Amino acid sequence: SPRGDARIPIVWRRGADVMTAELVVAEGWRVGELGWRKSVAEAAIGAHMGFGWALAVPAAERRALVIADGAMAVRAFFGKKPMGGAAFAAGLRPHHVITAVNGRSPDLSDRPFKTWFRMNFEPGQEITLTVRERDGSPRSISYRAPGVE
């Protein structure tokens, strides 16, 4: 489905008749929080994050890194074999705290983060993560978003 302004053809049957119409959608029509739906978070839509999960950073650590309330603060979970992910290959490590993706910083983690990522980024799109190092210094890590398998 389109991400911005679009005209979507619709075809359906009413008895023996084939009906057609066109659905016109405006920029920003994909609004809503779908992170609660496992079927969306796990669906083959949009881009893969390049790592397994985005785990919430505890409040005390957020404060220590001076990350504002309401801003993104997640840590990538890679699983047992992290070397295969695009983000790991680009330099993201388990100790990094991700504070923005392509300049956007919604306060999401876990399944809502994964859903947001998939609904906002396409496979092959350049992704730039803004991360904090252990000492709090910022760093950018860029990679091409893989597709969802």
CSV table of N, CA and C in Angstrom, one decimal:
chain,number,residue,atom,x,y,z
A,1,SER,N,0.8,-1.2,0.0
A,1,SER,CA,0.0,0.0,0.0
A,1,SER,C,0.9,1.2,0.0
A,2,PRO,N,0.4,2.3,-0.6
A,2,PRO,CA,1.2,3.5,-0.7
A,2,PRO,C,1.4,4.2,0.7
A,3,ARG,N,2.5,5.0,0.8
A,3,ARG,CA,2.8,5.7,2.0
A,3,ARG,C,2.3,7.2,2.0
A,4,GLY,N,2.1,7.7,0.8
A,4,GLY,CA,1.7,9.1,0.7
A,4,GLY,C,0.4,9.3,-0.1
A,5,ASP,N,0.3,10.5,-0.7
A,5,ASP,CA,-0.9,10.7,-1.6
A,5,ASP,C,-1.0,9.6,-2.6
A,6,ALA,N,-2.2,9.1,-2.8
A,6,ALA,CA,-2.3,8.0,-3.8
A,6,ALA,C,-3.8,7.8,-4.1
A,7,ARG,N,-4.0,7.1,-5.2
A,7,ARG,CA,-5.3,6.6,-5.7
A,7,ARG,C,-5.2,5.1,-5.8
A,8,ILE,N,-6.0,4.4,-5.0
A,8,ILE,CA,-6.0,3.0,-4.9
A,8,ILE,C,-7.2,2.4,-5.6
A,9,PRO,N,-7.0,1.6,-6.7
A,9,PRO,CA,-8.2,1.0,-7.3
A,9,PRO,C,-8.8,-0.1,-6.4
A,10,ILE,N,-10.1,-0.1,-6.4
A,10,ILE,CA,-10.8,-1.1,-5.6
A,10,ILE,C,-11.8,-1.8,-6.5
A,11,VAL,N,-11.8,-3.1,-6.4
A,11,VAL,CA,-12.7,-4.0,-7.3
A,11,VAL,C,-13.4,-5.0,-6.3
A,12,TRP,N,-14.8,-5.1,-6.5
A,12,TRP,CA,-15.5,-6.1,-5.7
A,12,TRP,C,-16.7,-6.6,-6.5
A,13,ARG,N,-17.3,-7.6,-6.0
A,13,ARG,CA,-18.5,-8.2,-6.7
A,13,ARG,C,-19.7,-7.9,-5.9
A,14,ARG,N,-20.8,-7.5,-6.6
A,14,ARG,CA,-22.1,-7.4,-6.0
A,14,ARG,C,-23.0,-8.3,-6.8
A,15,GLY,N,-23.3,-9.5,-6.3
A,15,GLY,CA,-24.0,-10.5,-7.1
A,15,GLY,C,-23.2,-10.9,-8.3
A,16,ALA,N,-23.8,-10.7,-9.5
A,16,ALA,CA,-23.0,-11.1,-10.7
A,16,ALA,C,-22.3,-9.9,-11.3
A,17,ASP,N,-22.5,-8.7,-10.7
A,17,ASP,CA,-21.8,-7.5,-11.2
A,17,ASP,C,-20.5,-7.3,-10.6
A,18,VAL,N,-19.5,-6.8,-11.4
A,18,VAL,CA,-18.2,-6.4,-10.9
A,18,VAL,C,-18.2,-4.9,-10.7
A,19,MET,N,-18.0,-4.4,-9.5
A,19,MET,CA,-18.0,-3.0,-9.2
A,19,MET,C,-16.6,-2.5,-9.1
A,20,THR,N,-16.4,-1.3,-9.4
A,20,THR,CA,-15.0,-0.6,-9.3
A,20,THR,C,-15.2,0.7,-8.7
A,21,ALA,N,-14.2,1.2,-8.0
A,21,ALA,CA,-14.1,2.5,-7.5
A,21,ALA,C,-12.6,2.8,-7.2
A,22,GLU,N,-12.4,4.0,-6.7
A,22,GLU,CA,-11.1,4.5,-6.4
A,22,GLU,C,-11.0,5.1,-5.1
A,23,LEU,N,-10.1,4.7,-4.2
A,23,LEU,CA,-10.0,5.2,-2.9
A,23,LEU,C,-8.8,6.3,-3.0
A,24,VAL,N,-9.1,7.5,-2.6
A,24,VAL,CA,-8.1,8.6,-2.7
A,24,VAL,C,-7.6,8.8,-1.2
A,25,VAL,N,-6.3,8.6,-1.0
A,25,VAL,CA,-5.8,8.8,0.3
A,25,VAL,C,-4.8,10.0,0.3
A,26,ALA,N,-4.7,10.7,1.3
A,26,ALA,CA,-3.8,11.9,1.4
A,26,ALA,C,-2.6,11.5,2.2
A,27,GLU,N,-1.5,12.3,2.1
A,27,GLU,CA,-0.3,12.2,2.8
A,27,GLU,C,-0.6,12.1,4.3
A,28,GLY,N,0.0,11.1,5.0
A,28,GLY,CA,-0.3,11.0,6.4
A,28,GLY,C,-1.4,10.1,6.8
A,29,TRP,N,-2.0,9.4,5.8
A,29,TRP,CA,-3.2,8.6,6.0
A,29,TRP,C,-2.9,7.4,6.9
A,30,ARG,N,-1.6,7.0,7.0
A,30,ARG,CA,-1.3,5.8,7.8
A,30,ARG,C,-1.0,6.3,9.2
A,31,VAL,N,-2.1,6.6,9.9
A,31,VAL,CA,-2.0,7.1,11.3
A,31,VAL,C,-2.5,6.1,12.2
A,32,GLY,N,-1.9,5.8,13.3
A,32,GLY,CA,-2.4,4.9,14.3
A,32,GLY,C,-1.3,4.1,14.9
A,33,GLU,N,-1.5,3.6,16.1
A,33,GLU,CA,-0.6,2.8,16.8
A,33,GLU,C,-0.9,1.3,16.7
A,34,LEU,N,-0.2,0.6,15.9
A,34,LEU,CA,-0.5,-0.8,15.6
A,34,LEU,C,0.5,-1.7,16.3
A,35,GLY,N,1.3,-1.2,17.1
A,35,GLY,CA,2.3,-2.1,17.8
A,35,GLY,C,1.8,-3.2,18.6
A,36,TRP,N,0.5,-3.0,19.1
A,36,TRP,CA,-0.1,-4.1,19.9
A,36,TRP,C,-0.5,-5.3,19.1
A,37,ARG,N,-0.5,-5.1,17.7
A,37,ARG,CA,-0.9,-6.2,16.9
A,37,ARG,C,0.3,-7.0,16.4
A,38,LYS,N,0.5,-8.2,17.0
A,38,LYS,CA,1.6,-9.1,16.6
A,38,LYS,C,1.6,-9.3,15.1
A,39,SER,N,0.4,-9.4,14.5
A,39,SER,CA,0.3,-9.7,13.1
A,39,SER,C,0.9,-8.6,12.2
A,40,VAL,N,0.9,-7.4,12.7
A,40,VAL,CA,1.5,-6.3,12.0
A,40,VAL,C,3.0,-6.2,12.3
A,41,ALA,N,3.4,-6.4,13.5
A,41,ALA,CA,4.8,-6.3,13.9
A,41,ALA,C,5.6,-7.5,13.2
A,42,GLU,N,5.0,-8.6,13.0
A,42,GLU,CA,5.7,-9.8,12.5
A,42,GLU,C,5.4,-9.9,11.0
A,43,ALA,N,4.6,-9.0,10.4
A,43,ALA,CA,4.2,-9.2,9.0
A,43,ALA,C,5.4,-8.8,8.1
A,44,ALA,N,5.3,-9.3,6.8
A,44,ALA,CA,6.3,-9.1,5.8
A,44,ALA,C,6.0,-7.7,5.1
A,45,ILE,N,6.0,-6.7,5.9
A,45,ILE,CA,5.8,-5.3,5.3
A,45,ILE,C,7.0,-4.4,5.7
A,46,GLY,N,7.3,-3.5,4.9
A,46,GLY,CA,8.3,-2.5,5.2
A,46,GLY,C,9.7,-3.2,5.4
A,47,ALA,N,10.6,-2.4,6.0
A,47,ALA,CA,12.0,-2.9,6.2
A,47,ALA,C,12.2,-3.6,7.5
A,48,HIS,N,13.2,-4.4,7.6
A,48,HIS,CA,13.6,-5.0,8.8
A,48,HIS,C,14.5,-4.0,9.5
A,49,MET,N,14.5,-4.0,10.8
A,49,MET,CA,15.4,-3.1,11.6
A,49,MET,C,16.9,-3.3,11.4
A,50,GLY,N,17.2,-4.5,11.1
A,50,GLY,CA,18.6,-4.9,11.0
A,50,GLY,C,19.2,-5.4,12.3
A,51,PHE,N,18.3,-5.6,13.3
A,51,PHE,CA,18.6,-6.3,14.6
A,51,PHE,C,17.3,-6.8,15.1
A,52,GLY,N,17.4,-7.7,16.2
A,52,GLY,CA,16.3,-8.4,16.7
A,52,GLY,C,15.2,-7.6,17.3
A,53,TRP,N,15.5,-6.9,18.4
A,53,TRP,CA,14.5,-6.2,19.2
A,53,TRP,C,15.1,-4.9,19.7
A,54,ALA,N,14.2,-3.9,19.9
A,54,ALA,CA,14.6,-2.6,20.5
A,54,ALA,C,14.1,-2.6,22.0
A,55,LEU,N,15.0,-2.9,22.9
A,55,LEU,CA,14.6,-3.0,24.3
A,55,LEU,C,14.7,-1.6,25.0
A,56,ALA,N,13.7,-1.3,25.8
A,56,ALA,CA,13.6,-0.1,26.5
A,56,ALA,C,14.8,0.1,27.5
A,57,VAL,N,15.3,1.3,27.5
A,57,VAL,CA,16.4,1.6,28.4
A,57,VAL,C,15.8,2.1,29.8
A,58,PRO,N,16.3,1.6,30.9
A,58,PRO,CA,15.7,1.9,32.2
A,58,PRO,C,15.8,3.4,32.5
A,59,ALA,N,14.9,3.9,33.2
A,59,ALA,CA,14.8,5.4,33.5
A,59,ALA,C,16.0,5.9,34.1
A,60,ALA,N,16.7,5.2,35.0
A,60,ALA,CA,17.9,5.7,35.6
A,60,ALA,C,19.0,5.9,34.6
A,61,GLU,N,19.1,5.0,33.7
A,61,GLU,CA,20.1,5.1,32.6
A,61,GLU,C,19.8,6.3,31.7
A,62,ARG,N,18.5,6.4,31.4
A,62,ARG,CA,18.1,7.6,30.5
A,62,ARG,C,18.5,8.9,31.2
A,63,ARG,N,18.3,9.0,32.5
A,63,ARG,CA,18.7,10.2,33.2
A,63,ARG,C,20.2,10.4,33.2
A,64,ALA,N,20.9,9.3,33.4
A,64,ALA,CA,22.4,9.4,33.4
A,64,ALA,C,22.9,9.9,32.0
A,65,LEU,N,22.2,9.5,30.9
A,65,LEU,CA,22.7,9.9,29.6
A,65,LEU,C,22.0,11.2,29.1
A,66,VAL,N,21.2,11.8,30.0
A,66,VAL,CA,20.5,13.0,29.7
A,66,VAL,C,19.6,12.9,28.5
A,67,ILE,N,18.8,11.9,28.5
A,67,ILE,CA,17.8,11.6,27.4
A,67,ILE,C,16.5,12.1,27.9
A,68,ALA,N,15.9,13.0,27.2
A,68,ALA,CA,14.6,13.6,27.7
A,68,ALA,C,13.5,12.6,27.8
A,69,ASP,N,12.6,12.8,28.7
A,69,ASP,CA,11.4,11.9,28.8
A,69,ASP,C,10.6,12.1,27.5
A,70,GLY,N,10.0,11.1,27.0
A,70,GLY,CA,9.3,11.2,25.8
A,70,GLY,C,10.1,11.0,24.5
A,71,ALA,N,11.4,10.9,24.6
A,71,ALA,CA,12.3,10.7,23.5
A,71,ALA,C,12.7,9.2,23.4
A,72,MET,N,13.2,8.8,22.3
A,72,MET,CA,13.6,7.4,22.0
A,72,MET,C,14.8,7.1,22.9
A,73,ALA,N,14.8,5.9,23.5
A,73,ALA,CA,16.0,5.4,24.2
A,73,ALA,C,15.8,3.9,24.3
A,74,VAL,N,16.4,3.2,23.3
A,74,VAL,CA,16.3,1.8,23.2
A,74,VAL,C,17.7,1.2,22.9
A,75,ARG,N,17.8,-0.1,23.3
A,75,ARG,CA,19.1,-0.8,23.1
A,75,ARG,C,18.8,-2.0,22.2
A,76,ALA,N,19.6,-2.2,21.2
A,76,ALA,CA,19.4,-3.3,20.2
A,76,ALA,C,19.7,-4.6,20.9
A,77,PHE,N,18.8,-5.6,20.7
A,77,PHE,CA,19.0,-6.9,21.1
A,77,PHE,C,19.3,-7.7,19.8
A,78,PHE,N,20.4,-8.4,19.8
A,78,PHE,CA,20.8,-9.1,18.5
A,78,PHE,C,20.6,-10.6,18.6
A,79,GLY,N,20.4,-11.1,19.7
A,79,GLY,CA,20.2,-12.6,19.8
A,79,GLY,C,21.6,-13.2,20.0
A,80,LYS,N,21.6,-14.5,19.8
A,80,LYS,CA,22.8,-15.3,20.0
A,80,LYS,C,23.9,-15.1,18.9
A,81,LYS,N,23.5,-14.8,17.7
A,81,LYS,CA,24.4,-14.6,16.6
A,81,LYS,C,24.3,-13.2,16.0
A,82,PRO,N,24.8,-12.2,16.6
A,82,PRO,CA,24.6,-10.8,16.1
A,82,PRO,C,25.3,-10.5,14.8
A,83,MET,N,26.3,-11.2,14.5
A,83,MET,CA,27.1,-10.8,13.3
A,83,MET,C,26.4,-10.8,12.0
A,84,GLY,N,25.2,-11.4,11.9
A,84,GLY,CA,24.5,-11.5,10.7
A,84,GLY,C,23.6,-10.2,10.3
A,85,GLY,N,23.4,-9.4,11.3
A,85,GLY,CA,22.5,-8.2,11.0
A,85,GLY,C,23.2,-7.0,10.4
A,86,ALA,N,22.4,-6.3,9.6
A,86,ALA,CA,22.9,-5.1,8.9
A,86,ALA,C,23.4,-4.1,9.8
A,87,ALA,N,22.7,-3.8,10.9
A,87,ALA,CA,23.0,-2.8,11.9
A,87,ALA,C,24.4,-3.2,12.6
A,88,PHE,N,24.5,-4.5,13.0
A,88,PHE,CA,25.8,-4.9,13.6
A,88,PHE,C,26.9,-4.7,12.6
A,89,ALA,N,26.7,-5.1,11.4
A,89,ALA,CA,27.8,-5.0,10.4
A,89,ALA,C,28.2,-3.5,10.2
A,90,ALA,N,27.2,-2.6,10.4
A,90,ALA,CA,27.5,-1.1,10.3
A,90,ALA,C,28.2,-0.6,11.5
A,91,GLY,N,28.2,-1.3,12.6
A,91,GLY,CA,28.9,-0.8,13.8
A,91,GLY,C,28.0,-0.7,15.1
A,92,LEU,N,26.7,-1.0,15.0
A,92,LEU,CA,25.9,-1.0,16.2
A,92,LEU,C,26.2,-2.1,17.1
A,93,ARG,N,26.4,-1.8,18.4
A,93,ARG,CA,26.7,-2.8,19.4
A,93,ARG,C,25.7,-2.9,20.5
A,94,PRO,N,25.6,-3.9,21.2
A,94,PRO,CA,24.6,-4.1,22.3
A,94,PRO,C,24.7,-3.0,23.4
A,95,HIS,N,25.8,-2.3,23.6
A,95,HIS,CA,25.9,-1.3,24.6
A,95,HIS,C,25.4,0.1,24.1
A,96,HIS,N,25.2,0.3,22.8
A,96,HIS,CA,24.7,1.5,22.3
A,96,HIS,C,23.3,1.8,22.7
A,97,VAL,N,23.0,3.0,23.0
A,97,VAL,CA,21.6,3.4,23.2
A,97,VAL,C,21.1,4.2,22.0
A,98,ILE,N,20.1,3.7,21.3
A,98,ILE,CA,19.6,4.4,20.1
A,98,ILE,C,18.7,5.5,20.5
A,99,THR,N,18.9,6.7,20.1
A,99,THR,CA,18.1,7.9,20.5
A,99,THR,C,17.3,8.4,19.3
A,100,ALA,N,17.6,8.0,18.1
A,100,ALA,CA,16.8,8.5,16.9
A,100,ALA,C,17.1,7.6,15.7
A,101,VAL,N,16.1,7.5,14.8
A,101,VAL,CA,16.2,6.8,13.6
A,101,VAL,C,15.9,7.8,12.5
A,102,ASN,N,16.9,8.1,11.6
A,102,ASN,CA,16.7,9.1,10.5
A,102,ASN,C,16.1,10.4,11.1
A,103,GLY,N,16.6,10.8,12.3
A,103,GLY,CA,16.3,12.1,12.9
A,103,GLY,C,15.0,12.1,13.6
A,104,ARG,N,14.3,11.0,13.7
A,104,ARG,CA,13.0,10.9,14.4
A,104,ARG,C,13.2,10.1,15.7
A,105,SER,N,12.5,10.6,16.7
A,105,SER,CA,12.8,10.0,18.1
A,105,SER,C,11.5,9.7,18.9
A,106,PRO,N,10.6,8.9,18.3
A,106,PRO,CA,9.4,8.6,19.1
A,106,PRO,C,9.8,7.7,20.3
A,107,ASP,N,9.1,7.9,21.4
A,107,ASP,CA,9.4,7.1,22.6
A,107,ASP,C,8.7,5.7,22.5
A,108,LEU,N,9.3,4.8,21.8
A,108,LEU,CA,8.8,3.5,21.6
A,108,LEU,C,9.8,2.4,21.8
A,109,SER,N,9.4,1.2,22.2
A,109,SER,CA,10.3,0.1,22.4
A,109,SER,C,9.6,-1.2,22.1
A,110,ASP,N,10.3,-2.2,22.0
A,110,ASP,CA,9.7,-3.6,21.8
A,110,ASP,C,8.9,-3.6,20.5
A,111,ARG,N,7.7,-4.3,20.6
A,111,ARG,CA,6.9,-4.5,19.4
A,111,ARG,C,6.4,-3.2,18.8
A,112,PRO,N,6.0,-2.1,19.6
A,112,PRO,CA,5.6,-0.9,19.0
A,112,PRO,C,6.7,-0.2,18.2
A,113,PHE,N,8.0,-0.4,18.6
A,113,PHE,CA,9.1,0.2,17.9
A,113,PHE,C,9.2,-0.6,16.6
A,114,LYS,N,9.2,-1.9,16.6
A,114,LYS,CA,9.3,-2.7,15.4
A,114,LYS,C,8.2,-2.4,14.4
A,115,THR,N,7.0,-2.2,14.9
A,115,THR,CA,5.9,-1.9,14.0
A,115,THR,C,6.1,-0.5,13.4
A,116,TRP,N,6.5,0.5,14.2
A,116,TRP,CA,6.8,1.8,13.7
A,116,TRP,C,7.8,1.8,12.6
A,117,PHE,N,8.9,1.1,12.9
A,117,PHE,CA,10.0,1.0,11.9
A,117,PHE,C,9.5,0.4,10.6
A,118,ARG,N,8.8,-0.7,10.7
A,118,ARG,CA,8.3,-1.4,9.4
A,118,ARG,C,7.4,-0.5,8.7
A,119,MET,N,6.6,0.3,9.4
A,119,MET,CA,5.6,1.1,8.7
A,119,MET,C,6.2,2.4,8.1
A,120,ASN,N,7.4,2.8,8.6
A,120,ASN,CA,8.0,4.0,8.1
A,120,ASN,C,9.2,3.9,7.2
A,121,PHE,N,9.8,2.7,7.1
A,121,PHE,CA,11.0,2.5,6.3
A,121,PHE,C,10.8,1.4,5.4
A,122,GLU,N,11.4,1.5,4.2
A,122,GLU,CA,11.3,0.5,3.1
A,122,GLU,C,12.7,-0.3,3.0
A,123,PRO,N,12.6,-1.5,2.5
A,123,PRO,CA,13.9,-2.3,2.3
A,123,PRO,C,14.8,-1.5,1.3
A,124,GLY,N,16.0,-1.4,1.6
A,124,GLY,CA,17.0,-0.7,0.8
A,124,GLY,C,17.2,0.7,1.2
A,125,GLN,N,16.3,1.3,2.0
A,125,GLN,CA,16.4,2.7,2.4
A,125,GLN,C,17.6,2.9,3.3
A,126,GLU,N,18.2,4.0,3.2
A,126,GLU,CA,19.4,4.4,4.0
A,126,GLU,C,18.8,4.7,5.4
A,127,ILE,N,19.4,4.0,6.4
A,127,ILE,CA,19.0,4.2,7.8
A,127,ILE,C,20.2,4.8,8.6
A,128,THR,N,19.9,5.9,9.3
A,128,THR,CA,20.9,6.5,10.1
A,128,THR,C,20.4,6.4,11.6
A,129,LEU,N,21.1,5.7,12.4
A,129,LEU,CA,20.8,5.6,13.8
A,129,LEU,C,21.7,6.6,14.6
A,130,THR,N,21.1,7.4,15.4
A,130,THR,CA,21.8,8.3,16.3
A,130,THR,C,21.9,7.5,17.6
A,131,VAL,N,23.1,7.2,18.1
A,131,VAL,CA,23.3,6.4,19.3
A,131,VAL,C,24.2,7.2,20.3
A,132,ARG,N,24.1,6.7,21.5
A,132,ARG,CA,25.0,7.2,22.6
A,132,ARG,C,25.9,6.1,22.9
A,133,GLU,N,27.2,6.5,23.1
A,133,GLU,CA,28.2,5.5,23.6
A,133,GLU,C,28.1,5.4,25.1
A,134,ARG,N,28.9,4.5,25.7
A,134,ARG,CA,28.8,4.3,27.1
A,134,ARG,C,29.1,5.6,27.9
A,135,ASP,N,30.0,6.5,27.3
A,135,ASP,CA,30.3,7.7,28.0
A,135,ASP,C,29.3,8.8,27.7
A,136,GLY,N,28.3,8.5,26.9
A,136,GLY,CA,27.2,9.5,26.6
A,136,GLY,C,27.5,10.3,25.3
A,137,SER,N,28.6,10.1,24.7
A,137,SER,CA,28.9,10.8,23.5
A,137,SER,C,28.1,10.3,22.3
A,138,PRO,N,27.6,11.2,21.5
A,138,PRO,CA,26.7,10.8,20.3
A,138,PRO,C,27.6,10.2,19.2
A,139,ARG,N,26.9,9.4,18.4
A,139,ARG,CA,27.6,8.8,17.2
A,139,ARG,C,26.5,8.4,16.2
A,140,SER,N,26.8,8.5,14.9
A,140,SER,CA,25.8,8.1,13.9
A,140,SER,C,26.3,6.8,13.3
A,141,ILE,N,25.3,5.9,13.0
A,141,ILE,CA,25.6,4.6,12.4
A,141,ILE,C,24.6,4.5,11.2
A,142,SER,N,25.2,4.3,10.0
A,142,SER,CA,24.3,4.2,8.9
A,142,SER,C,24.4,2.8,8.2
A,143,TYR,N,23.3,2.4,7.6
A,143,TYR,CA,23.2,1.1,6.9
A,143,TYR,C,22.0,1.1,6.0
A,144,ARG,N,21.9,0.2,5.1
A,144,ARG,CA,20.7,0.0,4.3
A,144,ARG,C,19.8,-1.0,4.9
A,145,ALA,N,18.6,-0.6,5.1
A,145,ALA,CA,17.6,-1.5,5.7
A,145,ALA,C,17.3,-2.8,4.9
A,146,PRO,N,17.5,-3.9,5.5
A,146,PRO,CA,17.2,-5.1,4.8
A,146,PRO,C,15.7,-5.3,4.7
A,147,GLY,N,15.3,-6.2,3.8
A,147,GLY,CA,13.9,-6.6,3.7
A,147,GLY,C,13.5,-7.6,4.8
A,148,VAL,N,12.2,-7.7,4.9
A,148,VAL,CA,11.6,-8.7,5.9
A,148,VAL,C,11.6,-10.0,5.2
A,149,GLU,N,12.1,-11.0,5.9
A,149,GLU,CA,12.1,-12.4,5.4
A,149,GLU,C,10.8,-13.1,5.7
